[in-house]
Amino acid sequence: MLRGSSSGGSGGSSKLTRDGQSSARFSKQFNEFIYNLGDQRNVQYVMDTFPEGDIVLRTGSELLERVRRYADGSNEVRTAISQPTPENEEAAWRKIGPSVALLRECFEFAQSVGKYFVYLLLSQCALFVHAPAVQQSSANNKGENPQRLHLCQALIMFPLLGPVESVIPQVLNELCNHATDEDAGRSDKNRGLARLLADLMQNAFAFDILKSSIPAIQNDFSYYRRTLSRISKSQNAEISMYRIPQDVSNQMSLFYAYHNPMVKAVVDSATQFAKNSSNEMAVLDCLSALAAGSLSTVKHRRADSPKSEQMCVLVLVSSCVLYDWISPHGVVSPQSVIDTKAIIDQIGERILVEDASADRVLRANCKTLR
């Protein structure tokens, strides 16, 4: 869990509520908290408890490397457009075929990472409401914290596909069966999940920046769609292997039309889940706590390494982006308890991903902060 104390005297004074609290007051509750996300124990916790998360990260990193080496088909496409012979069209398709296959992999990865991200965020929220500061808000409750029990039930009912399902019983066992466990290992769980959330968002930010810096991605795929009906009749096996079903092609077209398609896939999944369930306030409070703890760490220079501080900056940006889309009012509204002004002052021109500053990434992906 976050390190530090938030007792602040009586139990009621540390209750994490949103009924008129200013961002300054909320942040003050986390003034002594420290998020050392670079700790190897966080990485080890993720590898041991969320091996699927490690696989998702490695898959994302591999796709990023392949996108960085994207094979530009502009010359072949230009020739095929200016001299539209069957030979030139096939030459263009042979060039852009592998690239379109890569774009399909990225599209399918975005769909899967969006679903996994929601599950991960839900797990983080469940750990957050296990925190002492939140448990005090139900001090008069005998037994379980109702909010945490509801999150556990949501984890059980959350529809997941693939190997991620296998991790649910492990998380539920830790969250539900050890409600009074004061084991310090909970610290690794919270920081480990925060680190994994940040790493997933980092991959999303990086992909979108790369996509916007490679115009050939949009141009190649546009040419692919324009000539799909003609090329689909080709008997050339080298050409036909790159055919994509029309419905998938349409979905990909919508996906790549956005300037930040990967981030949009993540925030859309998170927003849809939060709004279609009764966990919206828990998710927003969790993001606020992540932002406040990370801001305290960066502002007071309490990180144990430059890497930890950089990860905290990434958590700050990620929390603000997600909060901005999930909250009905946005992250800069008076109702928000995230201190965006203080965050912007702290992140400044720090390089976050792909030579882009944290401030640029933040403003490019928020809907109310420009």
PDB file of C-alpha atoms in Angstrom, residues 43-207:
ATOM      1  CA  VAL A  43       8.027  -6.091 -10.661  1.00  0.00           C
ATOM      2  CA  GLN A  44       8.377  -9.462  -8.956  1.00  0.00           C
ATOM      3  CA  TYR A  45       4.848  -9.244  -7.542  1.00  0.00           C
ATOM      4  CA  VAL A  46       3.445  -8.633 -11.024  1.00  0.00           C
ATOM      5  CA  MET A  47       5.455 -11.519 -12.512  1.00  0.00           C
ATOM      6  CA  ASP A  48       4.367 -13.895  -9.749  1.00  0.00           C
ATOM      7  CA  THR A  49       0.722 -12.861  -9.378  1.00  0.00           C
ATOM      8  CA  PHE A  50      -0.179 -11.375 -12.765  1.00  0.00           C
ATOM      9  CA  PRO A  51       1.882 -13.353 -15.316  1.00  0.00           C
ATOM     10  CA  GLU A  52      -0.715 -12.446 -17.948  1.00  0.00           C
ATOM     11  CA  GLY A  53       0.080  -8.793 -17.306  1.00  0.00           C
ATOM     12  CA  ASP A  54       3.741  -9.471 -17.959  1.00  0.00           C
ATOM     13  CA  ILE A  55       2.799 -11.199 -21.225  1.00  0.00           C
ATOM     14  CA  VAL A  56       0.620  -8.238 -22.250  1.00  0.00           C
ATOM     15  CA  LEU A  57       3.485  -5.829 -21.572  1.00  0.00           C
ATOM     16  CA  ARG A  58       6.002  -7.890 -23.524  1.00  0.00           C
ATOM     17  CA  THR A  59       3.576  -8.261 -26.435  1.00  0.00           C
ATOM     18  CA  GLY A  60       2.994  -4.507 -26.436  1.00  0.00           C
ATOM     19  CA  SER A  61       6.715  -3.779 -26.363  1.00  0.00           C
ATOM     20  CA  GLU A  62       7.353  -6.154 -29.267  1.00  0.00           C
ATOM     21  CA  LEU A  63       4.619  -4.504 -31.331  1.00  0.00           C
ATOM     22  CA  LEU A  64       6.087  -1.083 -30.582  1.00  0.00           C
ATOM     23  CA  GLU A  65       9.490  -2.186 -31.863  1.00  0.00           C
ATOM     24  CA  ARG A  66       7.914  -3.461 -35.061  1.00  0.00           C
ATOM     25  CA  VAL A  67       5.958  -0.212 -35.533  1.00  0.00           C
ATOM     26  CA  ARG A  68       9.198   1.750 -35.100  1.00  0.00           C
ATOM     27  CA  ARG A  69      10.565  -0.248 -38.043  1.00  0.00           C
ATOM     28  CA  TYR A  70       7.410   0.285 -40.114  1.00  0.00           C
ATOM     29  CA  ALA A  71       8.078  -0.390 -43.815  1.00  0.00           C
ATOM     30  CA  ASP A  72       6.819   2.655 -45.726  1.00  0.00           C
ATOM     31  CA  GLY A  73       4.976   1.658 -48.902  1.00  0.00           C
ATOM     32  CA  SER A  74       4.501   5.216 -50.191  1.00  0.00           C
ATOM     33  CA  ASN A  75       6.579   4.778 -53.351  1.00  0.00           C
ATOM     34  CA  GLU A  76       4.804   1.599 -54.440  1.00  0.00           C
ATOM     35  CA  VAL A  77       1.386   3.047 -53.602  1.00  0.00           C
ATOM     36  CA  ARG A  78       2.156   6.251 -55.482  1.00  0.00           C
ATOM     37  CA  THR A  79       3.180   4.286 -58.538  1.00  0.00           C
ATOM     38  CA  ALA A  80       0.093   2.077 -58.371  1.00  0.00           C
ATOM     39  CA  ILE A  81      -2.159   5.156 -58.154  1.00  0.00           C
ATOM     40  CA  SER A  82      -0.496   7.057 -60.999  1.00  0.00           C
ATOM     41  CA  GLN A  83      -0.132   3.942 -63.187  1.00  0.00           C
ATOM     42  CA  PRO A  84      -2.952   1.587 -62.082  1.00  0.00           C
ATOM     43  CA  THR A  85      -1.903  -1.599 -63.801  1.00  0.00           C
ATOM     44  CA  PRO A  86      -2.490  -5.050 -62.250  1.00  0.00           C
ATOM     45  CA  GLU A  87       1.270  -5.489 -61.927  1.00  0.00           C
ATOM     46  CA  ASN A  88       1.722  -2.190 -60.077  1.00  0.00           C
ATOM     47  CA  GLU A  89      -1.216  -2.886 -57.795  1.00  0.00           C
ATOM     48  CA  GLU A  90       0.155  -6.295 -56.894  1.00  0.00           C
ATOM     49  CA  ALA A  91       3.594  -4.772 -56.277  1.00  0.00           C
ATOM     50  CA  ALA A  92       2.001  -2.250 -53.923  1.00  0.00           C
ATOM     51  CA  TRP A  93       0.101  -4.986 -52.128  1.00  0.00           C
ATOM     52  CA  ARG A  94       3.205  -7.109 -51.710  1.00  0.00           C
ATOM     53  CA  LYS A  95       4.862  -4.094 -50.093  1.00  0.00           C
ATOM     54  CA  ILE A  96       2.022  -3.008 -47.797  1.00  0.00           C
ATOM     55  CA  GLY A  97       0.667  -6.496 -47.054  1.00  0.00           C
ATOM     56  CA  PRO A  98       3.010  -7.218 -44.112  1.00  0.00           C
ATOM     57  CA  SER A  99       2.443  -3.672 -42.806  1.00  0.00           C
ATOM     58  CA  VAL A 100      -1.334  -4.087 -42.893  1.00  0.00           C
ATOM     59  CA  ALA A 101      -0.948  -7.415 -41.088  1.00  0.00           C
ATOM     60  CA  LEU A 102       1.029  -5.575 -38.388  1.00  0.00           C
ATOM     61  CA  LEU A 103      -1.688  -2.922 -38.128  1.00  0.00           C
ATOM     62  CA  ARG A 104      -4.239  -5.682 -37.628  1.00  0.00           C
ATOM     63  CA  GLU A 105      -2.144  -7.167 -34.820  1.00  0.00           C
ATOM     64  CA  CYS A 106      -1.979  -3.762 -33.133  1.00  0.00           C
ATOM     65  CA  PHE A 107      -5.743  -3.312 -33.515  1.00  0.00           C
ATOM     66  CA  GLU A 108      -6.477  -6.715 -31.976  1.00  0.00           C
ATOM     67  CA  PHE A 109      -3.980  -6.052 -29.198  1.00  0.00           C
ATOM     68  CA  ALA A 110      -5.778  -2.787 -28.386  1.00  0.00           C
ATOM     69  CA  GLN A 111      -9.059  -4.651 -27.949  1.00  0.00           C
ATOM     70  CA  SER A 112      -7.525  -7.211 -25.600  1.00  0.00           C
ATOM     71  CA  VAL A 113      -5.465  -4.733 -23.572  1.00  0.00           C
ATOM     72  CA  GLY A 114      -8.541  -2.558 -23.065  1.00  0.00           C
ATOM     73  CA  LYS A 115     -10.397  -5.440 -21.424  1.00  0.00           C
ATOM     74  CA  TYR A 116      -7.384  -6.482 -19.361  1.00  0.00           C
ATOM     75  CA  PHE A 117      -6.810  -2.885 -18.274  1.00  0.00           C
ATOM     76  CA  VAL A 118     -10.344  -2.652 -16.867  1.00  0.00           C
ATOM     77  CA  TYR A 119      -9.812  -5.823 -14.851  1.00  0.00           C
ATOM     78  CA  LEU A 120      -6.507  -4.467 -13.573  1.00  0.00           C
ATOM     79  CA  LEU A 121      -8.048  -1.125 -12.621  1.00  0.00           C
ATOM     80  CA  LEU A 122     -10.823  -2.949 -10.777  1.00  0.00           C
ATOM     81  CA  SER A 123      -8.224  -4.974  -8.867  1.00  0.00           C
ATOM     82  CA  GLN A 124      -6.379  -1.762  -7.966  1.00  0.00           C
ATOM     83  CA  CYS A 125      -9.620  -0.207  -6.697  1.00  0.00           C
ATOM     84  CA  ALA A 126     -10.318  -3.257  -4.542  1.00  0.00           C
ATOM     85  CA  LEU A 127      -6.874  -2.940  -2.968  1.00  0.00           C
ATOM     86  CA  PHE A 128      -7.379   0.803  -2.545  1.00  0.00           C
ATOM     87  CA  VAL A 129     -10.574   0.402  -0.514  1.00  0.00           C
ATOM     88  CA  HIS A 130      -8.675  -2.095   1.619  1.00  0.00           C
ATOM     89  CA  ALA A 131      -6.381   0.757   2.687  1.00  0.00           C
ATOM     90  CA  PRO A 132      -6.554   1.832   6.363  1.00  0.00           C
ATOM     91  CA  ALA A 133      -7.752   5.327   5.400  1.00  0.00           C
ATOM     92  CA  VAL A 134     -10.767   3.877   3.615  1.00  0.00           C
ATOM     93  CA  GLN A 135     -11.400   1.133   6.160  1.00  0.00           C
ATOM     94  CA  GLN A 136     -11.826   3.827   8.797  1.00  0.00           C
ATOM     95  CA  SER A 137     -14.740   5.181   6.768  1.00  0.00           C
ATOM     96  CA  SER A 138     -16.589   1.960   7.623  1.00  0.00           C
ATOM     97  CA  ALA A 139     -15.341   1.698  11.210  1.00  0.00           C
ATOM     98  CA  ASN A 140     -18.902   1.415  12.425  1.00  0.00           C
ATOM     99  CA  ASN A 141     -19.427  -1.490  10.054  1.00  0.00           C
ATOM    100  CA  LYS A 142     -19.105  -4.952  11.531  1.00  0.00           C
ATOM    101  CA  GLY A 143     -17.152  -7.230   9.247  1.00  0.00           C
ATOM    102  CA  GLU A 144     -16.356  -6.427   5.631  1.00  0.00           C
ATOM    103  CA  ASN A 145     -16.122  -3.016   4.001  1.00  0.00           C
ATOM    104  CA  PRO A 146     -19.268  -3.048   1.787  1.00  0.00           C
ATOM    105  CA  GLN A 147     -17.519  -1.124  -0.984  1.00  0.00           C
ATOM    106  CA  ARG A 148     -14.702  -3.658  -1.131  1.00  0.00           C
ATOM    107  CA  LEU A 149     -17.129  -6.571  -1.101  1.00  0.00           C
ATOM    108  CA  HIS A 150     -18.963  -5.002  -4.031  1.00  0.00           C
ATOM    109  CA  LEU A 151     -15.699  -4.679  -5.956  1.00  0.00           C
ATOM    110  CA  CYS A 152     -14.898  -8.328  -5.218  1.00  0.00           C
ATOM    111  CA  GLN A 153     -18.312  -9.333  -6.516  1.00  0.00           C
ATOM    112  CA  ALA A 154     -17.664  -7.239  -9.627  1.00  0.00           C
ATOM    113  CA  LEU A 155     -14.402  -9.104 -10.142  1.00  0.00           C
ATOM    114  CA  ILE A 156     -16.296 -12.395 -10.018  1.00  0.00           C
ATOM    115  CA  MET A 157     -18.895 -11.207 -12.512  1.00  0.00           C
ATOM    116  CA  PHE A 158     -16.505  -9.303 -14.798  1.00  0.00           C
ATOM    117  CA  PRO A 159     -16.610 -11.007 -18.225  1.00  0.00           C
ATOM    118  CA  LEU A 160     -13.073 -11.806 -19.328  1.00  0.00           C
ATOM    119  CA  LEU A 161     -11.823 -13.968 -22.137  1.00  0.00           C
ATOM    120  CA  GLY A 162      -8.606 -15.931 -22.341  1.00  0.00           C
ATOM    121  CA  PRO A 163      -5.957 -16.702 -19.722  1.00  0.00           C
ATOM    122  CA  VAL A 164      -6.706 -13.645 -17.581  1.00  0.00           C
ATOM    123  CA  GLU A 165      -9.596 -15.591 -16.037  1.00  0.00           C
ATOM    124  CA  SER A 166      -7.147 -17.804 -14.208  1.00  0.00           C
ATOM    125  CA  VAL A 167      -5.860 -14.952 -12.057  1.00  0.00           C
ATOM    126  CA  ILE A 168      -9.265 -13.965 -10.649  1.00  0.00           C
ATOM    127  CA  PRO A 169      -9.391 -16.626  -7.885  1.00  0.00           C
ATOM    128  CA  GLN A 170      -5.913 -15.569  -6.691  1.00  0.00           C
ATOM    129  CA  VAL A 171      -6.922 -11.921  -6.399  1.00  0.00           C
ATOM    130  CA  LEU A 172     -10.235 -12.748  -4.741  1.00  0.00           C
ATOM    131  CA  ASN A 173      -8.462 -14.958  -2.225  1.00  0.00           C
ATOM    132  CA  GLU A 174      -6.160 -12.095  -1.250  1.00  0.00           C
ATOM    133  CA  LEU A 175      -8.915  -9.478  -1.182  1.00  0.00           C
ATOM    134  CA  CYS A 176     -11.775 -11.362   0.442  1.00  0.00           C
ATOM    135  CA  ASN A 177     -10.246 -14.042   2.653  1.00  0.00           C
ATOM    136  CA  HIS A 178      -7.634 -11.839   4.329  1.00  0.00           C
ATOM    137  CA  ALA A 179      -9.652  -8.742   5.141  1.00  0.00           C
ATOM    138  CA  THR A 180      -7.910  -8.261   8.500  1.00  0.00           C
ATOM    139  CA  ASP A 181      -4.475  -9.320   7.329  1.00  0.00           C
ATOM    140  CA  GLU A 182      -1.967  -6.604   8.223  1.00  0.00           C
ATOM    141  CA  ASP A 183       0.814  -8.227   6.251  1.00  0.00           C
ATOM    142  CA  ALA A 184       3.127  -5.628   4.754  1.00  0.00           C
ATOM    143  CA  GLY A 185       2.954  -7.598   1.522  1.00  0.00           C
ATOM    144  CA  ARG A 186      -0.121  -5.562   0.659  1.00  0.00           C
ATOM    145  CA  SER A 187       2.326  -2.753  -0.054  1.00  0.00           C
ATOM    146  CA  ASP A 188       3.860  -4.722  -2.915  1.00  0.00           C
ATOM    147  CA  LYS A 189       0.405  -5.544  -4.257  1.00  0.00           C
ATOM    148  CA  ASN A 190      -0.696  -1.929  -4.444  1.00  0.00           C
ATOM    149  CA  ARG A 191       2.553  -0.607  -5.895  1.00  0.00           C
ATOM    150  CA  GLY A 192       2.848  -3.601  -8.210  1.00  0.00           C
ATOM    151  CA  LEU A 193      -0.599  -2.998  -9.693  1.00  0.00           C
ATOM    152  CA  ALA A 194       0.078   0.750  -9.961  1.00  0.00           C
ATOM    153  CA  ARG A 195       3.323  -0.020 -11.789  1.00  0.00           C
ATOM    154  CA  LEU A 196       1.531  -2.399 -14.167  1.00  0.00           C
ATOM    155  CA  LEU A 197      -1.202   0.156 -14.864  1.00  0.00           C
ATOM    156  CA  ALA A 198       1.450   2.776 -15.623  1.00  0.00           C
ATOM    157  CA  ASP A 199       3.408   0.421 -17.894  1.00  0.00           C
ATOM    158  CA  LEU A 200       0.276  -0.414 -19.888  1.00  0.00           C
ATOM    159  CA  MET A 201      -0.516   3.284 -20.331  1.00  0.00           C
ATOM    160  CA  GLN A 202       3.092   3.985 -21.301  1.00  0.00           C
ATOM    161  CA  ASN A 203       2.808   1.476 -24.143  1.00  0.00           C
ATOM    162  CA  ALA A 204      -0.469   3.073 -25.245  1.00  0.00           C
ATOM    163  CA  PHE A 205       1.017   6.586 -25.182  1.00  0.00           C
ATOM    164  CA  ALA A 206       4.072   5.429 -27.130  1.00  0.00           C
ATOM    165  CA  PHE A 207       2.031   3.659 -29.821  1.00  0.00           C
TER     166      PHE A 207
END
